Amino acid sequence: MWSSLIPVFASAATLLFVPGGLVGIAAGLRKSLAIGLAPAISVGLIAGTGVIAPMLAVPWGLLTVSAVTLFTVIVILAVRLVLARRHPERRRTSASQWPRLGTLVTWCLAWPLSAAVTGLTVCRIINTPNAISQTFDAVFHLNAVEWILQTDNASSLRFYLEAPEGFVYPVGWHTLVALSMKLCHATAVPVATNATVLAVAALVWTSGCLTLTHVIFRGHHLALFTAAVIAGSLSAFPSVMLSWGVLYPNFFAISLLPSVLAATHQLLTAADTQPTPLLLPAGILAIGGLGLSQPNTVVTLVIASVVLSVTTVLGTSQDKGAAARIRRQAYVANALIIVMAVTWIFLRPPFESAIWEPSYATSGSIGEVVTTMPVQLPVVWTASVLTFIGFVAALRTRPYRWLAVLHITTSILYVVARSTKDEEIRYIFVGTWYKDASRLAALIPVTAVPLAALGMIVLARWARKAVAGRLTVPQWLVRSSYPVIVLALVLTGPLSEAMSDTVKLVEKGYLMSADSSSLTPDEYALIERLPDLIEKDAVVAVDPGTGASLAYAISGVDTNLKHLLHRHNTDIDRVDYRLNKASTDPAVCPALRRMRITYVLYFPGKIISDKKPVPGFAHLDNAPGFELVSRQGKASLYRITACG
């Protein structure tokens, strides 16, 4: 039942918007920015607490996160009070930060609309509340959540899953899922993951797109309604990140990106309006949340900031009497270029880890970005045409030119990843994203949504000019046409045949059947029964390539390996390669005892991705020294009796 998602969905929504919202309100942010930035700030607090907690020798959890949030709010309020006393003239501007009634009503209509159409697509992709992604990385991401729940250790600096010495890994996504489960006392990691996916797609991505559109077009009503629908009409996001990988951290970070970009726009381009003094520290917290979710999205933000600052400088240089402002903006642009160079060099994986190869012709790749539907996904023509019109208009309009330049930049990086064959060039330009076209494809909608909103504004202006002089159209009649426009966008976007075709392609990764690559229904059912079949402290040997490692996330049972890219040592290798020889190989039983392994899951007949089955798990059903405990279909649980 889909109602099983409600507790975690509500918990995730609370954690995403309350901590960050309190900080935004304390900082005196404009209300649209306070809403949009709240999730990124919240993740900065939640995942940041995960980093701090081990240093202070305290467990990570709701109490610790609440304490850090309260401390942050108090500090920001204190700083705001000091600034207010030193600059009393700024108090008068706070009242103007409330949106106009019309804008408030538009937000109250547009956000639920966007959440509904985007959430509907996500639910169609997931199919069932307890579905798991049948992909390579799902094993790690689900098990990482369970690890945090069992250990109360959520440090991105020393994450111990499959690394006895700890390793650096951004666990912003995993901390959100784990803390949401703690808040509502949920126990099912797959259900919690899907509920959090729904909350992020329906609430975070949509509010971010609306915030960015609001900031760029100053609350234009038609632009907001258009962005609300287009946010759920682009098949490149969130669909690609929910099927490729599965890349939950990238999905999360890209969902956070539009609102952080909106704050950056506010900081770098505010000429006639003074930004809130505390927007900068609030933005830094949000960037921390972005980095703790997926660092390569910070690189994307830096690129966007450079594009925005350089185009602003070039545009301002045409204004007479703006010498001081030009110098200030030039300093900022130069500083950002240096930051981009540093992040470009250091925030990238090693060459051998950037494994993805080109997969399409250059001409085809260019066609994909022109239609805003990369990786050969079905084309939603309404979104594509609006984006193209908005792109042309942005190139010709100075305040929006940066948006077109950023769209071109992202598109070029995508084409390089998708089609360039020279490995050195690919690593130099797109190594930050593992040379992976899918990761870059998911970034294109960040600029496509506001460009589509601009496209709709342009069409509305053309329509107005077409009837000008022939008849007078009252403003109330213009606004009464908005529901018709929205309905047309919904029917030709999220509810279009092209989007249905996209869902059919993507949902395959969540469908569970007898030939599933990760878990079959029988294997899933056996895993769910494990707590009743084995001792509480038992360790189960698994071949991760068969999906058996998911026993850890699904049932909480300890497994010797928790990821396909697992650690290696002598004992692990002996089990992997010689387990079925336990009754005859004298080296196997000592290895089993040292790892406390007493059971083994046997899932024969399939493997995830291109992994090869480990030889030690072959033909366990016929190997001596293994006693059958339970069987469901082809899936079996054996007790190891070879070691006495």
XYZ file of C-alpha atoms in Angstrom:
644
model
C 0.000 0.000 0.000
C 1.259 3.463 -0.941
C 0.096 4.683 2.485
C 3.159 2.930 3.938
C 5.259 5.758 2.479
C 3.424 8.486 4.400
C 5.311 8.333 7.748
C 8.779 8.534 6.184
C 7.605 11.005 3.529
C 6.289 13.319 6.249
C 9.436 12.839 8.325
C 11.707 13.552 5.359
C 9.693 16.653 4.461
C 9.965 17.871 8.044
C 13.717 17.312 8.193
C 14.238 18.931 4.789
C 12.331 22.126 5.462
C 12.218 22.762 9.219
C 15.920 22.980 10.261
C 16.942 24.905 7.140
C 13.761 26.966 7.220
C 14.480 28.070 10.780
C 17.980 29.114 9.752
C 16.622 30.979 6.720
C 14.051 32.820 8.802
C 16.654 33.655 11.444
C 18.893 35.023 8.678
C 16.062 37.185 7.362
C 16.086 35.672 3.870
C 13.422 36.596 1.368
C 10.618 34.110 1.754
C 11.056 32.404 -1.620
C 14.763 31.901 -0.900
C 14.036 30.755 2.656
C 11.787 28.009 1.240
C 14.075 27.047 -1.616
C 17.315 27.010 0.372
C 15.850 25.200 3.375
C 16.601 21.639 2.146
C 20.236 22.375 1.271
C 20.800 24.091 4.618
C 19.051 21.224 6.410
C 21.331 18.661 4.749
C 24.316 20.801 5.686
C 23.183 20.615 9.303
C 22.191 16.929 9.280
C 25.231 15.584 7.419
C 27.522 18.172 8.996
C 26.463 16.927 12.422
C 27.407 13.461 11.231
C 30.952 14.720 10.663
C 31.166 16.581 13.978
C 29.567 13.956 16.239
C 32.446 11.383 16.195
C 34.939 14.171 16.882
C 32.968 15.043 20.015
C 32.492 11.363 20.907
C 28.700 11.689 20.817
C 26.242 9.513 18.848
C 24.647 10.983 15.763
C 20.876 11.251 15.818
C 17.833 13.470 16.241
C 19.014 14.997 19.514
C 22.443 15.897 18.144
C 21.030 17.373 14.932
C 18.455 19.362 16.915
C 21.162 20.761 19.182
C 23.342 21.825 16.251
C 20.339 23.397 14.512
C 19.370 25.330 17.647
C 22.941 26.526 18.132
C 23.137 27.674 14.498
C 19.844 29.564 14.734
C 20.939 31.309 17.955
C 24.265 32.347 16.440
C 22.598 33.716 13.302
C 19.985 35.590 15.326
C 22.742 37.101 17.464
C 24.683 38.224 14.396
C 21.512 39.630 12.845
C 20.766 41.572 16.013
C 24.265 43.071 16.021
C 23.949 44.042 12.362
C 20.521 45.573 12.973
C 21.909 47.776 15.761
C 24.834 48.897 13.606
C 22.702 49.453 10.503
C 19.181 50.398 11.677
C 18.252 51.581 8.171
C 18.189 47.942 7.017
C 15.279 47.138 9.329
C 12.930 49.016 7.025
C 13.687 46.640 4.162
C 12.576 43.532 6.045
C 8.896 44.272 5.578
C 9.361 44.425 1.818
C 10.752 40.897 1.819
C 7.271 39.472 2.158
C 5.966 38.530 -1.298
C 2.988 40.309 -2.798
C -0.393 38.646 -2.338
C -0.583 37.647 -6.000
C 2.860 36.047 -5.880
C 1.987 34.248 -2.653
C -1.185 32.839 -4.209
C 0.766 31.765 -7.296
C 3.281 29.909 -5.121
C 0.480 28.247 -3.148
C -0.996 26.952 -6.396
C 2.173 26.268 -8.402
C 4.151 24.327 -5.799
C 1.430 21.721 -5.020
C 0.788 21.405 -8.757
C 4.481 20.792 -9.445
C 4.745 18.366 -6.532
C 1.732 16.434 -7.803
C 2.846 16.020 -11.433
C 6.469 15.269 -10.516
C 5.497 12.931 -7.694
C 3.110 11.071 -9.974
C 5.922 10.313 -12.420
C 8.179 9.088 -9.606
C 5.454 6.804 -8.251
C 4.917 5.376 -11.742
C 8.650 4.662 -11.977
C 8.941 3.010 -8.552
C 5.750 0.991 -9.115
C 5.431 -0.430 -5.591
C 6.293 1.123 -2.204
C 8.843 -1.542 -1.260
C 10.514 -1.803 -4.679
C 14.279 -1.812 -4.867
C 16.394 -0.578 -7.735
C 17.790 -3.654 -9.491
C 21.080 -1.874 -10.131
C 24.737 -2.093 -9.167
C 24.921 0.851 -6.737
C 21.611 0.178 -5.002
C 23.332 -2.471 -2.880
C 25.720 0.081 -1.406
C 23.193 2.891 -0.949
C 20.588 0.774 0.847
C 23.195 -0.917 3.026
C 24.780 2.438 3.890
C 21.480 3.581 5.405
C 21.250 0.424 7.509
C 24.871 0.875 8.591
C 24.137 4.386 9.866
C 21.048 3.158 11.701
C 22.941 0.339 13.404
C 26.074 2.296 14.320
C 24.843 5.917 14.761
C 27.961 6.876 12.810
C 27.226 9.147 9.851
C 30.576 10.776 9.160
C 31.356 11.586 5.539
C 35.038 11.822 6.481
C 35.377 8.325 7.912
C 32.633 6.084 6.643
C 33.382 2.526 7.737
C 31.067 0.455 5.558
C 33.375 -1.939 3.678
C 36.405 0.033 4.920
C 37.825 -0.953 8.332
C 40.000 2.180 8.365
C 37.191 4.437 7.161
C 37.029 6.331 3.872
C 35.739 9.688 2.619
C 32.285 9.403 1.080
C 29.473 11.997 0.947
C 26.575 10.535 2.912
C 24.148 13.467 2.796
C 21.506 11.301 1.117
C 21.999 8.387 3.473
C 21.846 10.567 6.607
C 18.538 12.037 5.431
C 16.966 8.599 4.895
C 18.349 7.272 8.193
C 17.221 10.286 10.238
C 13.770 10.199 8.612
C 13.480 6.574 9.722
C 14.559 7.476 13.237
C 12.007 10.281 13.419
C 9.037 8.023 12.615
C 10.528 4.759 13.985
C 10.462 3.123 10.546
C 12.412 -0.096 9.990
C 12.098 -0.911 6.267
C 15.021 0.659 4.400
C 13.626 0.091 0.856
C 10.297 1.700 1.765
C 12.070 4.580 3.502
C 14.347 5.101 0.508
C 11.394 5.293 -1.873
C 9.504 7.666 0.418
C 12.539 9.937 0.611
C 12.962 9.807 -3.175
C 9.357 10.942 -3.490
C 9.839 13.756 -0.955
C 12.986 15.025 -2.669
C 11.555 14.877 -6.201
C 8.130 16.277 -5.337
C 9.161 18.916 -2.792
C 12.868 19.757 -3.052
C 13.368 19.702 -6.823
C 10.114 21.536 -7.482
C 10.607 24.223 -4.826
C 14.144 24.770 -6.092
C 12.950 25.217 -9.677
C 10.266 27.637 -8.529
C 12.769 29.573 -6.403
C 15.235 29.905 -9.280
C 12.456 30.993 -11.647
C 11.107 33.433 -9.049
C 14.504 35.053 -8.541
C 15.354 35.314 -12.248
C 11.951 36.620 -13.392
C 11.028 38.450 -10.170
C 7.942 36.434 -9.337
C 6.353 36.523 -12.816
C 3.147 34.528 -12.395
C 3.073 32.801 -15.778
C 6.774 31.938 -15.465
C 6.135 30.276 -12.100
C 3.208 28.228 -13.396
C 5.226 27.164 -16.433
C 8.240 26.174 -14.319
C 5.927 24.207 -12.014
C 4.815 21.943 -14.864
C 8.078 21.798 -16.828
C 9.937 20.655 -13.675
C 7.962 17.420 -14.047
C 8.053 17.298 -17.846
C 11.735 16.707 -18.581
C 12.606 13.026 -18.895
C 16.282 13.708 -18.130
C 15.486 14.463 -14.494
C 14.644 12.946 -12.119
C 14.139 9.819 -14.236
C 17.754 9.288 -15.333
C 19.240 9.488 -11.842
C 16.625 7.070 -10.530
C 17.518 4.448 -13.119
C 21.224 4.900 -13.834
C 23.467 3.612 -11.074
C 21.223 4.037 -9.119
C 22.728 7.436 -8.235
C 20.741 8.600 -5.226
C 23.427 11.116 -4.108
C 23.511 12.770 -7.553
C 19.715 12.771 -7.681
C 19.622 14.487 -4.285
C 22.352 17.024 -5.018
C 20.874 18.030 -8.386
C 17.501 18.498 -6.685
C 19.195 20.918 -4.278
C 21.106 22.765 -7.007
C 18.460 25.171 -8.436
C 17.796 26.883 -5.103
C 21.504 27.268 -4.345
C 21.946 28.696 -7.836
C 19.104 31.130 -7.087
C 20.922 32.321 -3.959
C 24.127 32.678 -5.986
C 22.255 34.756 -8.553
C 20.913 36.960 -5.781
C 24.391 37.511 -4.375
C 26.236 38.125 -7.648
C 23.756 40.219 -9.604
C 22.024 42.330 -6.958
C 22.498 45.850 -8.267
C 19.240 47.637 -7.589
C 18.326 45.503 -4.565
C 20.593 44.908 -1.610
C 20.744 41.179 -0.731
C 20.170 40.161 2.852
C 23.522 40.469 4.706
C 23.184 36.944 6.114
C 22.431 35.375 2.720
C 26.151 34.644 2.310
C 26.555 32.519 5.492
C 23.223 30.825 4.783
C 24.459 30.107 1.259
C 27.698 28.655 2.606
C 25.689 26.258 4.781
C 23.652 25.311 1.706
C 26.809 24.699 -0.340
C 28.032 22.490 2.514
C 24.843 20.469 2.169
C 25.403 20.276 -1.574
C 28.966 19.032 -1.104
C 27.998 16.483 1.527
C 25.427 15.113 -0.918
C 27.627 14.957 -4.035
C 30.797 17.077 -4.486
C 30.669 17.137 -8.289
C 27.499 19.238 -8.008
C 29.579 21.867 -6.195
C 31.811 21.977 -9.280
C 28.683 22.538 -11.368
C 27.678 25.387 -9.050
C 31.137 26.956 -9.338
C 30.942 26.765 -13.142
C 27.516 28.419 -12.995
C 28.885 31.111 -10.670
C 31.758 31.870 -13.060
C 29.370 32.094 -16.009
C 27.033 34.322 -14.025
C 29.771 36.638 -12.710
C 31.609 36.978 -16.050
C 28.434 37.735 -18.012
C 27.440 40.212 -15.313
C 30.782 42.000 -15.601
C 30.538 42.111 -19.392
C 26.989 43.402 -19.189
C 27.777 45.999 -16.529
C 30.734 47.298 -18.554
C 28.206 48.829 -20.938
C 26.701 50.931 -18.162
C 28.100 54.391 -17.733
C 28.995 55.507 -14.212
C 29.334 51.963 -12.851
C 33.115 51.808 -12.530
C 33.138 50.888 -8.833
C 30.578 48.134 -9.330
C 32.465 46.796 -12.352
C 35.693 46.566 -10.341
C 33.942 44.784 -7.492
C 32.277 42.304 -9.812
C 35.546 41.759 -11.711
C 37.293 40.863 -8.431
C 34.518 38.379 -7.670
C 34.724 36.899 -11.178
C 38.494 36.457 -10.940
C 38.200 34.839 -7.516
C 35.546 32.440 -8.797
C 37.701 31.503 -11.790
C 40.493 30.546 -9.374
C 38.037 28.522 -7.275
C 36.811 26.788 -10.429
C 40.351 25.869 -11.413
C 41.041 24.400 -7.979
C 37.788 22.417 -7.787
C 38.197 21.279 -11.410
C 41.585 19.777 -10.555
C 40.966 18.326 -7.106
C 37.265 17.406 -6.993
C 37.533 14.565 -9.478
C 38.064 10.821 -9.183
C 41.309 9.118 -10.209
C 41.687 8.459 -13.935
C 41.168 4.720 -13.479
C 37.859 5.325 -11.668
C 36.409 7.435 -14.489
C 35.438 4.373 -16.479
C 32.558 5.436 -18.720
C 33.057 5.372 -22.469
C 31.442 7.394 -25.292
C 28.207 5.836 -26.479
C 26.744 7.980 -29.244
C 27.689 10.006 -32.315
C 28.489 13.700 -31.917
C 25.714 14.767 -34.271
C 23.190 12.700 -32.349
C 24.413 14.081 -29.026
C 23.980 17.644 -30.282
C 20.466 16.765 -31.382
C 19.740 15.429 -27.911
C 20.727 18.673 -26.188
C 18.854 20.787 -28.731
C 15.677 18.873 -27.899
C 16.542 18.841 -24.168
C 16.040 15.075 -24.073
C 19.474 13.423 -23.674
C 20.510 9.753 -23.538
C 18.012 8.846 -26.276
C 14.961 9.400 -24.121
C 11.585 10.132 -25.729
C 11.150 13.802 -26.633
C 8.524 15.794 -24.726
C 8.047 18.356 -27.466
C 6.257 21.037 -25.456
C 9.139 21.278 -22.994
C 11.698 21.123 -25.812
C 10.116 23.894 -27.884
C 9.613 26.200 -24.897
C 13.214 25.646 -23.799
C 14.530 26.426 -27.283
C 12.461 29.612 -27.553
C 13.621 30.669 -24.098
C 17.229 29.896 -25.007
C 17.119 32.145 -28.074
C 15.419 34.898 -26.078
C 17.992 34.600 -23.275
C 20.878 34.985 -25.733
C 19.316 38.242 -26.952
C 18.462 39.615 -23.504
C 21.329 40.833 -21.313
C 19.900 39.974 -17.852
C 19.196 36.405 -18.961
C 22.224 35.800 -21.180
C 24.089 33.984 -18.412
C 21.319 31.365 -18.356
C 21.780 30.635 -22.060
C 25.579 30.517 -21.682
C 25.283 28.101 -18.750
C 22.890 25.917 -20.754
C 25.407 25.833 -23.612
C 28.226 24.992 -21.189
C 26.372 22.055 -19.654
C 25.353 20.858 -23.112
C 28.934 20.960 -24.395
C 30.152 18.944 -21.412
C 27.389 16.424 -22.084
C 28.349 16.121 -25.766
C 32.006 15.589 -24.786
C 31.058 12.810 -22.368
C 28.598 11.256 -24.779
C 30.631 11.226 -27.978
C 34.300 12.265 -27.673
C 36.627 9.280 -28.076
C 39.919 10.774 -26.854
C 40.226 9.554 -23.251
C 42.591 12.345 -22.139
C 40.262 15.046 -23.434
C 37.305 13.338 -21.813
C 39.082 13.128 -18.462
C 40.218 16.766 -18.590
C 36.760 18.112 -19.367
C 34.328 15.646 -17.786
C 36.446 13.555 -15.408
C 34.708 15.261 -12.484
C 31.541 13.418 -13.509
C 33.359 10.107 -14.116
C 33.173 10.830 -17.873
C 29.555 9.749 -17.525
C 27.037 11.263 -19.936
C 24.086 10.315 -17.723
C 25.339 12.392 -14.804
C 25.698 15.403 -17.097
C 22.368 14.719 -18.829
C 20.615 15.160 -15.487
C 22.089 18.676 -15.147
C 20.501 19.992 -18.343
C 17.010 20.450 -16.772
C 18.468 22.836 -14.139
C 18.708 25.506 -16.843
C 16.007 24.104 -19.116
C 13.220 24.782 -16.580
C 13.780 28.557 -16.283
C 14.502 28.776 -20.022
C 11.142 27.116 -20.719
C 9.522 29.643 -18.372
C 11.158 32.427 -20.385
C 9.923 30.763 -23.563
C 6.364 30.952 -22.264
C 6.818 34.628 -21.370
C 8.019 35.295 -24.920
C 5.024 33.463 -26.429
C 2.668 35.438 -24.200
C 4.254 38.692 -25.352
C 3.949 37.633 -29.006
C 0.272 36.831 -28.454
C -0.280 40.196 -26.794
C 1.402 42.040 -29.671
C -0.635 40.055 -32.184
C -3.924 41.339 -30.764
C -2.688 44.820 -29.822
C -4.570 47.501 -31.760
C -7.334 45.105 -32.718
C -8.924 44.614 -29.334
C -8.291 45.442 -25.705
C -7.738 42.442 -23.462
C -8.324 43.184 -19.759
C -5.779 41.869 -17.251
C -8.338 39.661 -15.519
C -9.002 37.869 -18.796
C -5.284 37.329 -19.338
C -4.899 35.734 -15.923
C -8.045 33.668 -16.342
C -6.279 31.976 -19.253
C -3.564 30.614 -16.928
C -5.557 27.478 -15.951
C -6.017 26.633 -19.638
C -2.289 27.099 -20.279
C -1.394 24.978 -17.247
C -3.795 22.221 -18.292
C -2.312 22.182 -21.785
C 1.206 21.977 -20.337
C 0.241 19.126 -18.032
C -1.437 17.121 -20.796
C 1.495 17.581 -23.198
C 4.179 17.237 -20.512
C 3.894 14.947 -17.460
C 0.824 13.167 -18.858
C 2.090 12.938 -22.424
C 2.703 9.723 -24.312
C 6.426 10.572 -24.416
C 6.583 10.717 -20.634
C 4.707 7.420 -20.409
C 7.272 5.905 -22.757
C 10.036 7.240 -20.515
C 8.389 5.686 -17.471
C 8.163 2.327 -19.261
C 11.901 2.446 -19.924
C 12.891 3.521 -16.419
C 10.489 1.372 -14.393
C 12.177 -1.788 -15.666
C 14.921 -1.180 -13.118
C 12.386 -1.483 -10.278
C 10.291 -4.403 -11.478
C 10.946 -7.625 -9.574
C 10.577 -10.879 -11.470
C 12.061 -14.359 -11.689
C 14.811 -13.078 -13.995
C 15.649 -9.883 -12.062
C 19.348 -9.103 -12.024
C 19.502 -8.251 -8.318
C 16.704 -9.853 -6.292
C 13.872 -12.097 -7.420
C 10.578 -12.285 -5.471
C 11.677 -15.587 -3.911
C 15.028 -14.162 -2.823
C 13.354 -11.065 -1.374
C 10.871 -13.220 0.547
C 13.631 -15.439 1.964
C 15.636 -12.398 3.067
C 12.608 -11.005 4.891
C 12.335 -14.268 6.866
C 16.022 -14.362 7.875
C 15.571 -12.874 11.380
C 13.309 -15.819 12.241
C 15.702 -18.384 10.780
C 19.086 -17.477 12.272
C 20.561 -16.231 15.538
C 20.517 -12.469 16.149
C 24.300 -12.117 16.091
C 24.920 -14.527 13.193
C 26.950 -13.465 10.164
C 25.845 -14.670 6.743
C 28.274 -15.234 3.860
C 27.067 -13.727 0.581
C 28.107 -13.215 -2.999
C 27.289 -9.480 -3.468
C 26.930 -9.921 -7.215
C 23.767 -11.953 -6.707
C 22.086 -9.237 -4.633
C 22.414 -11.300 -1.463
C 24.225 -8.448 0.311
C 20.888 -6.637 0.413
C 19.965 -8.966 3.263
C 21.723 -6.421 5.484
C 19.481 -3.525 4.434
C 16.235 -5.466 4.108
C 16.326 -7.638 7.237
C 19.125 -6.110 9.330
C 21.024 -9.424 9.302
C 24.799 -9.000 9.257
C 26.524 -10.081 6.059
C 30.245 -10.474 5.536
C 30.159 -8.161 2.479
C 27.889 -5.173 1.886
C 28.845 -3.870 -1.545
C 29.864 -5.267 -4.910
C 33.043 -3.162 -4.764
C 34.035 -4.668 -1.437
C 37.293 -4.776 0.480
C 39.706 -7.666 -0.008
C 41.835 -9.604 2.450
C 43.005 -13.188 2.791
C 39.973 -14.405 4.731
C 37.467 -12.815 2.362
C 39.252 -14.233 -0.656
C 39.304 -17.721 0.860
C 35.550 -17.588 1.375
C 34.923 -16.155 -2.083
C 37.043 -18.699 -3.883
C 36.975 -21.820 -1.651
C 33.768 -21.772 0.436
C 32.279 -24.792 -1.369
C 35.485 -26.686 -0.469
C 35.106 -25.979 3.265
C 34.924 -29.677 4.141
C 38.221 -30.431 2.415
C 40.255 -27.192 2.415
C 41.831 -26.671 5.887
C 42.234 -22.907 5.286
C 38.528 -22.158 4.877
C 37.138 -22.922 8.349
C 39.672 -20.725 10.221
C 38.706 -17.864 7.898
C 35.014 -18.475 8.584
C 35.615 -18.502 12.344
C 37.581 -15.245 12.255
C 34.705 -13.577 10.396
C 32.122 -15.346 12.636
C 30.324 -16.719 9.546
C 27.922 -19.564 10.282
C 25.390 -19.306 7.425
C 25.429 -18.716 3.675
C 22.830 -17.380 1.247
C 22.787 -19.168 -2.090
C 21.128 -17.249 -4.955
C 22.144 -19.103 -8.148
C 21.457 -18.360 -11.776
C 21.925 -14.580 -12.250
C 24.277 -11.735 -11.483
C 24.126 -7.936 -11.233
C 25.581 -5.955 -14.125
C 28.718 -7.537 -15.599
C 30.034 -8.985 -12.330
C 31.184 -12.591 -12.413
C 29.926 -15.111 -9.827
C 32.564 -15.961 -7.262
C 33.656 -19.605 -7.630
C 33.356 -20.420 -3.917
C 29.548 -20.126 -4.132
C 29.137 -22.419 -7.128
C 26.966 -25.534 -6.640
C 26.566 -25.055 -2.889
C 23.390 -27.110 -3.102
C 25.568 -30.176 -3.805
C 28.589 -29.306 -1.667
C 29.247 -31.359 1.511
C 29.270 -29.517 4.830
C 26.185 -27.336 4.217
C 22.807 -28.024 5.850
C 19.677 -26.587 4.246
C 17.776 -24.323 6.656
C 15.181 -22.878 4.293
C 14.468 -22.736 0.588
C 12.176 -20.465 -1.410
C 12.164 -21.250 -5.101
C 15.822 -21.334 -6.146
C 16.923 -19.207 -3.186
C 18.396 -21.111 -0.244
C 19.829 -20.501 3.219
C 22.415 -23.016 4.440
C 23.987 -23.557 7.826
C 27.718 -24.258 7.526
C 28.368 -27.600 9.227
C 31.732 -28.344 7.654
C 33.538 -26.582 10.508
C 31.862 -28.489 13.307
